[in-house]
């Protein structure tokens, strides 16, 4: 899976906090500079973590970027610089789980395709053909009908048909070919 490395950028200056009066020791690990350094140092490893949990590069990159956005948004809560990376890792894992849950839910909610069903007209036509075939089969000689039913409807081999009916293999072939010829004539005749 190809991994896109972050572009090295010049180190930006510290962006003043909205809360300028906040104690610097309290927010030492959450400065923009620290997040930028964390990004440069750990982007690839976080991308690798996401790749172990997800299956495509685009989703992995999205998850890692979202993790950095969330850490940046919550930087007032992450006060210890040592915990920033752990917080990022946990965020990547949680976002990966959420992405997988959304995929599974999406698959469950996809409309299931309708089975291939014949239209009412086709069903009626098939029923008429079946009725015509049954009528034609009843018009055959008893042995021809038995051979065709066992051979084509019961899906037996010629040897099995011969054994079942107690006739020779040559007789099975002869009754079968004569029966098919008679069926052709009967099926082509108007009903």
mmCIF file of C-alpha atoms in Angstrom:
data_model
loop_
_atom_site.group_PDB
_atom_site.id
_atom_site.type_symbol
_atom_site.label_atom_id
_atom_site.label_comp_id
_atom_site.label_asym_id
_atom_site.label_seq_id
_atom_site.Cartn_x
_atom_site.Cartn_y
_atom_site.Cartn_z
ATOM 1 C CA UNK A 1 0.000 0.000 0.000
ATOM 2 C CA UNK A 2 1.622 3.302 -1.012
ATOM 3 C CA UNK A 3 2.174 5.756 1.786
ATOM 4 C CA UNK A 4 2.278 9.482 1.186
ATOM 5 C CA UNK A 5 4.782 11.274 3.368
ATOM 6 C CA UNK A 6 3.996 14.746 4.662
ATOM 7 C CA UNK A 7 5.600 17.638 2.875
ATOM 8 C CA UNK A 8 8.427 19.136 4.921
ATOM 9 C CA UNK A 9 7.388 22.638 5.761
ATOM 10 C CA UNK A 10 9.191 25.504 7.311
ATOM 11 C CA UNK A 11 8.596 25.661 10.990
ATOM 12 C CA UNK A 12 5.774 28.114 11.601
ATOM 13 C CA UNK A 13 5.942 30.525 14.462
ATOM 14 C CA UNK A 14 3.793 30.036 17.516
ATOM 15 C CA UNK A 15 0.220 31.098 16.911
ATOM 16 C CA UNK A 16 -1.023 33.073 19.890
ATOM 17 C CA UNK A 17 -3.589 31.253 21.975
ATOM 18 C CA UNK A 18 -7.057 32.639 22.443
ATOM 19 C CA UNK A 19 -6.400 32.309 26.121
ATOM 20 C CA UNK A 20 -3.206 34.345 26.459
ATOM 21 C CA UNK A 21 -3.462 34.408 30.215
ATOM 22 C CA UNK A 22 -3.123 30.582 30.513
ATOM 23 C CA UNK A 23 -0.135 29.308 32.432
ATOM 24 C CA UNK A 24 2.554 28.145 29.945
ATOM 25 C CA UNK A 25 3.536 25.111 32.046
ATOM 26 C CA UNK A 26 -0.063 23.925 31.850
ATOM 27 C CA UNK A 27 -0.162 24.090 28.046
ATOM 28 C CA UNK A 28 3.472 23.200 27.286
ATOM 29 C CA UNK A 29 2.691 20.013 25.355
ATOM 30 C CA UNK A 30 -0.190 21.363 23.344
ATOM 31 C CA UNK A 31 1.344 24.195 21.396
ATOM 32 C CA UNK A 32 1.037 24.309 17.648
ATOM 33 C CA UNK A 33 4.820 23.857 17.434
ATOM 34 C CA UNK A 34 4.617 20.644 19.429
ATOM 35 C CA UNK A 35 1.785 19.313 17.244
ATOM 36 C CA UNK A 36 3.754 20.220 14.113
ATOM 37 C CA UNK A 37 6.789 18.335 15.411
ATOM 38 C CA UNK A 38 4.610 15.389 16.396
ATOM 39 C CA UNK A 39 3.126 15.411 12.894
ATOM 40 C CA UNK A 40 6.547 15.345 11.260
ATOM 41 C CA UNK A 41 7.895 12.659 13.550
ATOM 42 C CA UNK A 42 4.910 10.319 13.800
ATOM 43 C CA UNK A 43 2.714 10.783 10.718
ATOM 44 C CA UNK A 44 4.085 7.662 9.010
ATOM 45 C CA UNK A 45 3.752 5.466 12.097
ATOM 46 C CA UNK A 46 0.167 6.646 12.654
ATOM 47 C CA UNK A 47 -0.573 5.993 8.984
ATOM 48 C CA UNK A 48 0.843 2.485 9.434
ATOM 49 C CA UNK A 49 -1.388 1.961 12.466
ATOM 50 C CA UNK A 50 -4.433 3.012 10.467
ATOM 51 C CA UNK A 51 -3.348 0.755 7.582
ATOM 52 C CA UNK A 52 -3.395 -2.235 9.937
ATOM 53 C CA UNK A 53 -6.990 -1.442 10.847
ATOM 54 C CA UNK A 54 -8.369 -0.253 7.500
ATOM 55 C CA UNK A 55 -7.970 -1.502 3.948
ATOM 56 C CA UNK A 56 -7.327 1.487 1.714
ATOM 57 C CA UNK A 57 -4.803 4.307 1.711
ATOM 58 C CA UNK A 58 -7.323 7.112 1.304
ATOM 59 C CA UNK A 59 -9.256 6.049 4.404
ATOM 60 C CA UNK A 60 -6.022 5.717 6.377
ATOM 61 C CA UNK A 61 -4.916 9.211 5.412
ATOM 62 C CA UNK A 62 -8.349 10.615 6.263
ATOM 63 C CA UNK A 63 -8.305 8.964 9.685
ATOM 64 C CA UNK A 64 -4.822 10.243 10.548
ATOM 65 C CA UNK A 65 -5.622 13.771 9.381
ATOM 66 C CA UNK A 66 -8.860 13.732 11.381
ATOM 67 C CA UNK A 67 -6.936 12.528 14.444
ATOM 68 C CA UNK A 68 -4.555 15.493 14.197
ATOM 69 C CA UNK A 69 -7.495 17.864 13.760
ATOM 70 C CA UNK A 70 -9.177 16.455 16.859
ATOM 71 C CA UNK A 71 -6.015 16.641 18.925
ATOM 72 C CA UNK A 72 -5.507 20.210 17.801
ATOM 73 C CA UNK A 73 -9.108 21.032 18.761
ATOM 74 C CA UNK A 74 -8.664 19.401 22.167
ATOM 75 C CA UNK A 75 -5.162 20.669 22.857
ATOM 76 C CA UNK A 76 -6.308 22.388 26.042
ATOM 77 C CA UNK A 77 -7.149 18.959 27.485
ATOM 78 C CA UNK A 78 -3.843 17.355 26.456
ATOM 79 C CA UNK A 79 -1.439 19.066 28.818
ATOM 80 C CA UNK A 80 1.425 16.614 29.017
ATOM 81 C CA UNK A 81 3.663 16.511 25.907
ATOM 82 C CA UNK A 82 4.352 12.837 26.562
ATOM 83 C CA UNK A 83 0.639 12.016 26.239
ATOM 84 C CA UNK A 84 0.062 13.750 22.903
ATOM 85 C CA UNK A 85 1.263 10.759 20.859
ATOM 86 C CA UNK A 86 -0.762 8.305 22.980
ATOM 87 C CA UNK A 87 -3.828 10.498 22.523
ATOM 88 C CA UNK A 88 -3.217 10.548 18.754
ATOM 89 C CA UNK A 89 -2.837 6.769 18.611
ATOM 90 C CA UNK A 90 -6.040 6.208 20.541
ATOM 91 C CA UNK A 91 -7.848 8.689 18.303
ATOM 92 C CA UNK A 92 -6.617 6.864 15.177
ATOM 93 C CA UNK A 93 -7.850 3.548 16.579
ATOM 94 C CA UNK A 94 -11.254 4.999 17.506
ATOM 95 C CA UNK A 95 -11.693 6.714 14.140
ATOM 96 C CA UNK A 96 -10.710 3.499 12.338
ATOM 97 C CA UNK A 97 -13.319 1.561 14.307
ATOM 98 C CA UNK A 98 -15.924 4.176 13.460
ATOM 99 C CA UNK A 99 -15.033 4.011 9.764
ATOM 100 C CA UNK A 100 -15.397 0.226 9.787
ATOM 101 C CA UNK A 101 -18.733 0.473 11.620
ATOM 102 C CA UNK A 102 -20.028 2.939 9.033
ATOM 103 C CA UNK A 103 -18.967 0.599 6.231
ATOM 104 C CA UNK A 104 -20.695 -2.391 7.817
ATOM 105 C CA UNK A 105 -23.834 -0.380 8.449
ATOM 106 C CA UNK A 106 -23.750 0.901 4.868
ATOM 107 C CA UNK A 107 -23.516 -2.651 3.549
ATOM 108 C CA UNK A 108 -26.442 -3.744 5.707
ATOM 109 C CA UNK A 109 -28.576 -0.825 4.581
ATOM 110 C CA UNK A 110 -27.885 -1.235 0.875
ATOM 111 C CA UNK A 111 -31.018 -2.266 -0.854
ATOM 112 C CA UNK A 112 -30.906 -5.893 -1.762
ATOM 113 C CA UNK A 113 -31.424 -6.498 -5.471
ATOM 114 C CA UNK A 114 -34.607 -8.207 -6.494
ATOM 115 C CA UNK A 115 -34.133 -11.791 -7.610
ATOM 116 C CA UNK A 116 -34.342 -12.387 -11.308
ATOM 117 C CA UNK A 117 -37.962 -13.261 -11.712
ATOM 118 C CA UNK A 118 -39.935 -13.806 -14.837
ATOM 119 C CA UNK A 119 -42.753 -11.412 -15.586
ATOM 120 C CA UNK A 120 -46.335 -12.607 -15.251
ATOM 121 C CA UNK A 121 -46.591 -13.040 -19.026
ATOM 122 C CA UNK A 122 -43.437 -15.153 -19.145
ATOM 123 C CA UNK A 123 -44.697 -17.258 -16.245
ATOM 124 C CA UNK A 124 -47.994 -17.853 -17.999
ATOM 125 C CA UNK A 125 -46.217 -18.741 -21.246
ATOM 126 C CA UNK A 126 -43.922 -21.185 -19.427
ATOM 127 C CA UNK A 127 -46.934 -22.783 -17.757
ATOM 128 C CA UNK A 128 -48.599 -23.243 -21.153
ATOM 129 C CA UNK A 129 -45.424 -24.814 -22.550
ATOM 130 C CA UNK A 130 -45.183 -27.144 -19.556
ATOM 131 C CA UNK A 131 -48.796 -28.181 -19.990
ATOM 132 C CA UNK A 132 -48.168 -28.757 -23.714
ATOM 133 C CA UNK A 133 -45.067 -30.854 -22.910
ATOM 134 C CA UNK A 134 -46.949 -32.976 -20.371
ATOM 135 C CA UNK A 135 -49.732 -33.572 -22.891
ATOM 136 C CA UNK A 136 -47.136 -34.546 -25.542
ATOM 137 C CA UNK A 137 -45.378 -36.876 -23.067
ATOM 138 C CA UNK A 138 -48.692 -38.626 -22.326
ATOM 139 C CA UNK A 139 -49.077 -39.266 -26.066
ATOM 140 C CA UNK A 140 -45.809 -41.266 -26.239
ATOM 141 C CA UNK A 141 -45.544 -45.035 -25.952
ATOM 142 C CA UNK A 142 -45.089 -46.228 -22.365
ATOM 143 C CA UNK A 143 -41.414 -47.293 -22.807
ATOM 144 C CA UNK A 144 -40.474 -44.100 -24.649
ATOM 145 C CA UNK A 145 -42.035 -42.026 -21.863
ATOM 146 C CA UNK A 146 -40.270 -44.084 -19.158
ATOM 147 C CA UNK A 147 -36.869 -43.771 -20.851
ATOM 148 C CA UNK A 148 -37.215 -39.996 -21.395
ATOM 149 C CA UNK A 149 -38.435 -39.353 -17.860
ATOM 150 C CA UNK A 150 -35.631 -41.380 -16.274
ATOM 151 C CA UNK A 151 -32.968 -40.060 -18.664
ATOM 152 C CA UNK A 152 -33.788 -36.345 -18.694
ATOM 153 C CA UNK A 153 -35.980 -35.626 -15.672
ATOM 154 C CA UNK A 154 -34.338 -38.042 -13.206
ATOM 155 C CA UNK A 155 -30.920 -37.260 -14.775
ATOM 156 C CA UNK A 156 -29.851 -40.916 -15.034
ATOM 157 C CA UNK A 157 -27.234 -42.240 -17.403
ATOM 158 C CA UNK A 158 -28.277 -44.590 -20.173
ATOM 159 C CA UNK A 159 -26.751 -47.528 -18.270
ATOM 160 C CA UNK A 160 -28.734 -46.612 -15.116
ATOM 161 C CA UNK A 161 -31.953 -46.369 -17.149
ATOM 162 C CA UNK A 162 -31.279 -49.778 -18.719
ATOM 163 C CA UNK A 163 -30.675 -51.315 -15.304
ATOM 164 C CA UNK A 164 -33.746 -49.642 -13.769
ATOM 165 C CA UNK A 165 -36.102 -50.721 -16.566
ATOM 166 C CA UNK A 166 -34.448 -54.125 -17.052
ATOM 167 C CA UNK A 167 -33.809 -53.554 -20.773
ATOM 168 C CA UNK A 168 -30.660 -53.462 -22.877
ATOM 169 C CA UNK A 169 -28.570 -50.341 -23.438
ATOM 170 C CA UNK A 170 -29.417 -50.447 -27.156
ATOM 171 C CA UNK A 171 -33.146 -50.481 -26.337
ATOM 172 C CA UNK A 172 -32.697 -47.404 -24.090
ATOM 173 C CA UNK A 173 -31.007 -45.561 -26.969
ATOM 174 C CA UNK A 174 -33.666 -46.621 -29.469
ATOM 175 C CA UNK A 175 -36.629 -45.718 -27.207
ATOM 176 C CA UNK A 176 -34.942 -42.440 -26.316
ATOM 177 C CA UNK A 177 -34.315 -41.299 -29.891
ATOM 178 C CA UNK A 178 -37.786 -42.336 -31.073
ATOM 179 C CA UNK A 179 -39.374 -40.640 -28.047
ATOM 180 C CA UNK A 180 -37.528 -37.349 -28.710
ATOM 181 C CA UNK A 181 -38.521 -37.444 -32.394
ATOM 182 C CA UNK A 182 -42.166 -37.993 -31.427
ATOM 183 C CA UNK A 183 -41.981 -35.155 -28.849
ATOM 184 C CA UNK A 184 -40.579 -32.773 -31.488
ATOM 185 C CA UNK A 185 -43.466 -33.508 -33.803
ATOM 186 C CA UNK A 186 -46.028 -33.173 -30.999
ATOM 187 C CA UNK A 187 -44.533 -29.891 -29.682
ATOM 188 C CA UNK A 188 -44.468 -28.286 -33.164
ATOM 189 C CA UNK A 189 -48.105 -29.159 -33.780
ATOM 190 C CA UNK A 190 -50.584 -26.425 -32.792
ATOM 191 C CA UNK A 191 -52.017 -26.979 -29.325
#
